[in-house]
XYZ file of C-alpha atoms in Angstrom:
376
model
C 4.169 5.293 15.449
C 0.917 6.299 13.857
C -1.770 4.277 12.455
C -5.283 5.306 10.289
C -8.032 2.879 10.310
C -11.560 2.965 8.631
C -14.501 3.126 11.288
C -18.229 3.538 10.047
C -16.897 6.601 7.399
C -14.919 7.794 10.494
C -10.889 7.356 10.475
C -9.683 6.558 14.161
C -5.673 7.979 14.425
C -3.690 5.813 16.702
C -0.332 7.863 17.549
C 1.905 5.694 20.291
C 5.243 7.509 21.039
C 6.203 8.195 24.869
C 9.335 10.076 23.436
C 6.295 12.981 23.218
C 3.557 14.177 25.730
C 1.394 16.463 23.210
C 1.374 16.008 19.298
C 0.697 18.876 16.391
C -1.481 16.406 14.117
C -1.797 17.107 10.312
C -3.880 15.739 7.760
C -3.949 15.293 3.669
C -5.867 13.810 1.143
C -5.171 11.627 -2.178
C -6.023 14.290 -4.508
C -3.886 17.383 -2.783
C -0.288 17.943 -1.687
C -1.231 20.479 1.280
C -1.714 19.342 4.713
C -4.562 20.938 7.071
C -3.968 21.506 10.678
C -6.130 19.496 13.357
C -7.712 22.367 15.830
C -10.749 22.978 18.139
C -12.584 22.948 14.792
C -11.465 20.030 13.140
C -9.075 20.376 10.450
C -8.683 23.673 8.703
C -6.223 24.655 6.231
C -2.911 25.636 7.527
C -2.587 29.514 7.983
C -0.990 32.327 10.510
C -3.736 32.907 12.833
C -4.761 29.102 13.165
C -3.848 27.840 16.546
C -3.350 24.050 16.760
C -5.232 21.601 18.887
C -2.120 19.723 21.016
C -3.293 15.946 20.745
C -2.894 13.352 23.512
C -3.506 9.764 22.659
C -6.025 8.583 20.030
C -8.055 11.322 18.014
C -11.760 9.960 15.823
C -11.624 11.875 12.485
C -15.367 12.581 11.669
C -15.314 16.024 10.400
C -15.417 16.923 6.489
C -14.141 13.291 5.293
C -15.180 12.198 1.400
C -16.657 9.044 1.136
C -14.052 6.554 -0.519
C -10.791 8.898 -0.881
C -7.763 8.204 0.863
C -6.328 9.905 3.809
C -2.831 10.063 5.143
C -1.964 11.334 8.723
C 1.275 13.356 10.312
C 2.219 14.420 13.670
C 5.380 16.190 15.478
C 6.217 17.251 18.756
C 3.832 20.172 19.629
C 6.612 22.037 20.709
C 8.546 22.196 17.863
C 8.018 25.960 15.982
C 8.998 25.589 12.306
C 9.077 21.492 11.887
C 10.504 20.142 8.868
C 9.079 17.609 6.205
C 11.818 15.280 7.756
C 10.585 15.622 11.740
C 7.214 14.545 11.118
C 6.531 10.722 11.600
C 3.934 9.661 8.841
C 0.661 7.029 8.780
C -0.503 4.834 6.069
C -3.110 5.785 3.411
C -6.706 4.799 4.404
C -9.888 4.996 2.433
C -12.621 6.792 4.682
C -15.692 4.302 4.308
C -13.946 1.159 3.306
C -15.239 -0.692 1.021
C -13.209 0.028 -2.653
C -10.254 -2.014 -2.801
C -6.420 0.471 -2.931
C -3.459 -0.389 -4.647
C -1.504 0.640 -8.009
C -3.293 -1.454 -9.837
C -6.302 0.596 -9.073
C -4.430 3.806 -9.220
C -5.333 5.095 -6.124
C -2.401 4.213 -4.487
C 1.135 5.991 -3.742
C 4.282 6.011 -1.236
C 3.062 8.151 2.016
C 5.189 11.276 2.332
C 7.923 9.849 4.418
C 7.548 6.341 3.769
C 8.952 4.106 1.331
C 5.551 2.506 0.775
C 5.129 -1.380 -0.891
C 5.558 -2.697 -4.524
C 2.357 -4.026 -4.295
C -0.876 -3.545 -2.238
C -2.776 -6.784 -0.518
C -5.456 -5.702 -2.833
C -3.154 -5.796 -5.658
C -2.396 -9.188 -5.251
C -5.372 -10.387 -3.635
C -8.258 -8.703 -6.472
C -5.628 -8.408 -9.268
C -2.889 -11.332 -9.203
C -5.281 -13.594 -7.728
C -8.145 -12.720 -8.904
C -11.057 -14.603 -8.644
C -9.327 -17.052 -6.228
C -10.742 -17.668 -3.133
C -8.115 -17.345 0.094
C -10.403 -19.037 2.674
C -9.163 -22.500 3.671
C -11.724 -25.570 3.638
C -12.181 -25.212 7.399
C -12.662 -21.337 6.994
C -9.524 -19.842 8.239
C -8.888 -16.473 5.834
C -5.246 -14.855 4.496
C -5.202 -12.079 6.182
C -3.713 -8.693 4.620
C -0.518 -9.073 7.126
C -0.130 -12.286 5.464
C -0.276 -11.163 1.941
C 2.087 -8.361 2.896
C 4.569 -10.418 3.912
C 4.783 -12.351 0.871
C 5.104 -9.023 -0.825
C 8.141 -7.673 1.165
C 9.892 -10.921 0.426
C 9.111 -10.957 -3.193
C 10.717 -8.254 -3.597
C 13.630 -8.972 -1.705
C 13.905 -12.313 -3.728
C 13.533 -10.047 -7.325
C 16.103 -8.130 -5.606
C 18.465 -10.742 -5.760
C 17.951 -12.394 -9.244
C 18.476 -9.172 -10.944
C 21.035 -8.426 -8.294
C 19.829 -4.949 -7.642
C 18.991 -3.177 -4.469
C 14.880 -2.243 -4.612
C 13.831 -1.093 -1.454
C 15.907 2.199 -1.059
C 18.485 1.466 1.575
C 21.057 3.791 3.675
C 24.774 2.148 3.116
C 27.445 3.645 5.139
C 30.705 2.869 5.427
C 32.105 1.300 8.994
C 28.620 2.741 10.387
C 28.298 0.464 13.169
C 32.263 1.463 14.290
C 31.309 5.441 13.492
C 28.190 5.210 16.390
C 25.222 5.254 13.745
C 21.763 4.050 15.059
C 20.392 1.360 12.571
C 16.960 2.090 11.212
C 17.871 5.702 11.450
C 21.079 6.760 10.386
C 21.623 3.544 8.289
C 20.215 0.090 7.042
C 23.207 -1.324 5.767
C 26.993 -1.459 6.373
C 29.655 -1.552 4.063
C 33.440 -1.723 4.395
C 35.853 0.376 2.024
C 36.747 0.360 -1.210
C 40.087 -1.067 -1.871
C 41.880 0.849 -4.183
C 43.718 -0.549 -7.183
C 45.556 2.274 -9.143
C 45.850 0.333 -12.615
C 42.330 0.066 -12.414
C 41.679 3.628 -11.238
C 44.114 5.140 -13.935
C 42.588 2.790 -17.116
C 38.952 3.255 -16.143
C 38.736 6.196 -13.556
C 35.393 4.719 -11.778
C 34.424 2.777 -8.839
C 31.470 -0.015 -8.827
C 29.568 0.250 -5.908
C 28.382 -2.835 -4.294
C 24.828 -2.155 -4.281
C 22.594 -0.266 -7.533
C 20.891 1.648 -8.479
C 22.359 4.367 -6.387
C 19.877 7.402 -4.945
C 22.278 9.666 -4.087
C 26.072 9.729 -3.438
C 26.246 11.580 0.258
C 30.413 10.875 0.538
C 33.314 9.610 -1.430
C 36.868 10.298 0.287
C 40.345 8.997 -0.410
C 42.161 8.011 2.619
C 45.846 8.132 1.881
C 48.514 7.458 4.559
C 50.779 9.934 2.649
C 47.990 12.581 2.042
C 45.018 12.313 4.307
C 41.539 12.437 3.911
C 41.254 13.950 0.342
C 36.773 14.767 -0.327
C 36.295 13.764 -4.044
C 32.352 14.220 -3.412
C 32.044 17.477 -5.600
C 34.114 16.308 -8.357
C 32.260 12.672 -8.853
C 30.087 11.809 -11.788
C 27.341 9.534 -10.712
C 25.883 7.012 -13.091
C 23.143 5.871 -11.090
C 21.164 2.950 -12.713
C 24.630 0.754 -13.321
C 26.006 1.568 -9.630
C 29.429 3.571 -11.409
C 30.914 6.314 -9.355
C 33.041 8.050 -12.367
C 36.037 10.345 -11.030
C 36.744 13.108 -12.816
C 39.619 14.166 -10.318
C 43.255 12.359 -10.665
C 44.326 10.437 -7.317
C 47.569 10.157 -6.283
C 50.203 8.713 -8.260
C 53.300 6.590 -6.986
C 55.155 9.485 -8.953
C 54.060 11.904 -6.844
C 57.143 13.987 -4.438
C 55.066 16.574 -3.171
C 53.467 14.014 -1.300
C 56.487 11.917 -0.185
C 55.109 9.442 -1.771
C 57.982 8.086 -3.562
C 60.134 8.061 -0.109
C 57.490 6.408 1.340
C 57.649 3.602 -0.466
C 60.941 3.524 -1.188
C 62.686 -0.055 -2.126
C 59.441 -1.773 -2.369
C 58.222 -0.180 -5.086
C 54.783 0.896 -6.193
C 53.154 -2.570 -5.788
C 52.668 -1.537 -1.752
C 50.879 1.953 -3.259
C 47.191 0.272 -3.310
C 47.191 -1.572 -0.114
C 47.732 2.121 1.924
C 44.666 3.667 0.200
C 41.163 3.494 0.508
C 37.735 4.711 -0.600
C 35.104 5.058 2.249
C 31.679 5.878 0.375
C 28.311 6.801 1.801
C 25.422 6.801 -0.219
C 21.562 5.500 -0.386
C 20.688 2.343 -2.770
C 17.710 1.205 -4.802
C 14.430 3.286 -5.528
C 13.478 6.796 -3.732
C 9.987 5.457 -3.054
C 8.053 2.607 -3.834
C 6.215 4.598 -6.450
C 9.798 4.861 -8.977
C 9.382 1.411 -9.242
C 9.078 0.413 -12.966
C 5.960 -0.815 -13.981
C 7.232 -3.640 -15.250
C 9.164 -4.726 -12.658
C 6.700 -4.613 -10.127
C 4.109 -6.739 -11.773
C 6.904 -9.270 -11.891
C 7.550 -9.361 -8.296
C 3.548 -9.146 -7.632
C 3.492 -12.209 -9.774
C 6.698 -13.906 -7.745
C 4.488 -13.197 -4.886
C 1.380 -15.058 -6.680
C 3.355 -17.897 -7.026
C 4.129 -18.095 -3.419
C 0.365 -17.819 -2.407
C -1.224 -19.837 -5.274
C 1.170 -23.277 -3.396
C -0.206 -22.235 -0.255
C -3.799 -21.161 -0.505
C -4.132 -24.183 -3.091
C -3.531 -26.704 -0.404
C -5.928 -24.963 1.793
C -8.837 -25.275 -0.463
C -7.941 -28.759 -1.592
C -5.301 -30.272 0.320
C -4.439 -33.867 -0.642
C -7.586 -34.382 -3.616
C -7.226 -35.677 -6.913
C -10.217 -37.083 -7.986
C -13.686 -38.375 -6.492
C -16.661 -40.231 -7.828
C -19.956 -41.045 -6.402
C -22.334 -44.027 -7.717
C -26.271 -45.033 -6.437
C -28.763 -46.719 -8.534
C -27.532 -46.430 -11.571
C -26.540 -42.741 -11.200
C -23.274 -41.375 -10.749
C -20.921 -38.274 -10.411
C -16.975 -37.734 -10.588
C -14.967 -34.944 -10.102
C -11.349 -34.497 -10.823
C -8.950 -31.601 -9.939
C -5.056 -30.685 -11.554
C -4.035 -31.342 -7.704
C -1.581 -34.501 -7.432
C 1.063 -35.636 -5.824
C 3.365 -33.155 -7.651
C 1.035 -30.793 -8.984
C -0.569 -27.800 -7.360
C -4.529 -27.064 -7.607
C -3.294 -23.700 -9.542
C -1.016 -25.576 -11.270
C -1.342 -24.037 -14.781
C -1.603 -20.438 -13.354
C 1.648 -20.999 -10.934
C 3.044 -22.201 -14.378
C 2.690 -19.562 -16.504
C 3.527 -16.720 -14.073
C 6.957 -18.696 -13.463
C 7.545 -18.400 -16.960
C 7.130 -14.915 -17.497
C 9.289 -14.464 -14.550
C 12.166 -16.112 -15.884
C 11.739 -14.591 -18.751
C 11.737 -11.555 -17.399
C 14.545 -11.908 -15.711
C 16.423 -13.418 -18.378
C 15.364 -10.545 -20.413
C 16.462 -7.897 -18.225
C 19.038 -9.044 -15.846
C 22.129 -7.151 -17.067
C 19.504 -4.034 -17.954
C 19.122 -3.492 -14.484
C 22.667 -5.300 -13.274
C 25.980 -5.847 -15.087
C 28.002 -8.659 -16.535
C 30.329 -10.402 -14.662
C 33.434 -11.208 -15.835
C 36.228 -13.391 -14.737
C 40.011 -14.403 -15.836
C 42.111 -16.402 -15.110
């Protein structure tokens, strides 16, 4: 793990991984794609006769730093000769100095390299979403950033749902607990196989995933009991915003004698076809990075977040208080708020982003999912 945090107009890099004894450390800016290499003389752009400082434990960046621009860290084993994008492990953005507020709202903000990144910044929703709200408590406890994150990261999750779309991009593989795969690394989610169903395959030739948009389509076999594993991979079309894997190759039919097929299945006919076939599918769900996100969409989960922190932070700064008046000597003084006993201090705010939100969803719901349909 590696962390960047703001000190004084210095960035302090916090690296803790005992998997490693001495670290090649890298650094980039907002503004460029190129990373420069961390020696005896700070860091210096990346050439053949540079010779990297190996790192041990924390390292202060002080050297060459622009006052308010963001910074993004790397390191790898120091070992390693030609490391790959994929080997490094990556920090957060920082802003040397502090101070500005970062997010996409201000667009100063995008996914680190190797990261998925966050729809929304605490900034976002603190100075954007929120803004001019105050998120310290009558009895001065503050919302911290962790906080507002959190909200965030289930926003989304909940958006996720109504539209019934996968957001945060997600690694499904088939069985992958059974098949030895490390979760977190090798996959986030498991899925079982496809049942197939050859009047639907031969009308329609597709498959629906169970999770959209899809990223990328890493495996699609046929297991057959008459056949094998048969790759269809190569020869899939993939329609990646509605989740449809479209087959341009013809699967087996209950026809088919060079496969024994027909013997097979002899007296029972082809209704016990289907239940001896299977598709097994691996493939990575929802957006590449946090920065693919539509626009759109991510202001309404930002504002599904809002909603969540406007019940909260209302109750801190008024919890319980309606109204109040004060009378001496023939002078007095009321004061009444929208709190009640079933209505919020940020009532009319929390109102009018729910709208939107429904209506966004409403709206857009089968643009980003599908309709279901049932018979009977």
């Amino acid at each position: 793990m590696i962390v960047a945090s703001s000190i004084n107009n210095k960035i302090l890099i916090t690296i803790e991984d005992p998997s490693h004894q001495r670290y090649r450390l890298e650094r980039r800016d907002f503004n460029n794609e190129a990373y420069l290499i961390y020696t005896s003389e700070g860091f210096v752009e990346n050439r053949d006769d540079i010779m990297p400082l190996a790192v041990n434990g924390d390292v202060l960046d002080n050297g060459n730093l622009t006052a308010g621009l963001l910074y993004s860290y790397r390191y790898v084993d120091f070992e390693a000769k030609t490391p790959r994008a994929e080997d490094y492990v990556y920090s957060n953005w920082v802003r040397n100095g502090g101070g500005e507020a970062v997010g996409y709202t201000f667009g100063n903000y995008k996914a680190p390299d190797g990261q998925w990144g966050t729809i929304a910044t605490p900034d976002d929703v603190r100075f954007t979403y929120l803004w001019g709200t105050d998120f310290k408590a009558n009895n001065g406890q503050s919302y911290t950033d962790a906080q507002i994150q959190y909200f965030i990261d289930a926003s989304t999750e909940e958006i996720g749902r109504k539209l019934d779309i996968t957001i945060k991009k997600t690694k499904v593989r088939y069985n992958a607990q059974e098949r030895g795969f490390i979760k977190g690394l090798e996959y986030d989610d498991s899925e079982s196989p496809y049942s197939f169903r050859y009047s639907r395959i031969a009308r329609y030739g597709l498959i629906k995933t169970r999770q959209k948009p899809i990223c990328k389509l890493h495996n699609l076999t046929l297991l057959s009991r008459f056949t094998g594993a048969k790759d269809l991979t190569s020869t899939t079309i993939v329609d990646k915003n509605k989740g449809l894997l479209k087959l341009m190759e013809r699967p087996v039919r209950p026809s088919d004698t060079s496969s024994n097929i027909s013997a097979s299945i002899g007296m029972y006919g082809t209704e016990t076809l289907s239940p001896q076939l299977f598709y097994t599918i691996d493939y990575d769900a929802g957006f590449e990075t946090s920065d693919d996100v539509p626009a759109d969409l991510r202001q309404v989960i930002a504002k599904n977040c809002a909603v969540s922190l406007l019940n909260i932070i209302g109750d801190g700064l008024m919890s319980g208080f309606s109204s109040s008046s004060l009378s001496m000597d023939g002078l007095s003084e009321s004061f009444s708020s929208t709190q009640s006993a079933t209505s919020a201090y940020f009532g009319a705010r929390i109102k009018e982003y729910k709208d939107d939100i429904s209506d966004y969803i409403k709206e857009n719901k089968h643009k980003f999912g599908s309709i279901s349909i049932g018979a009977l």
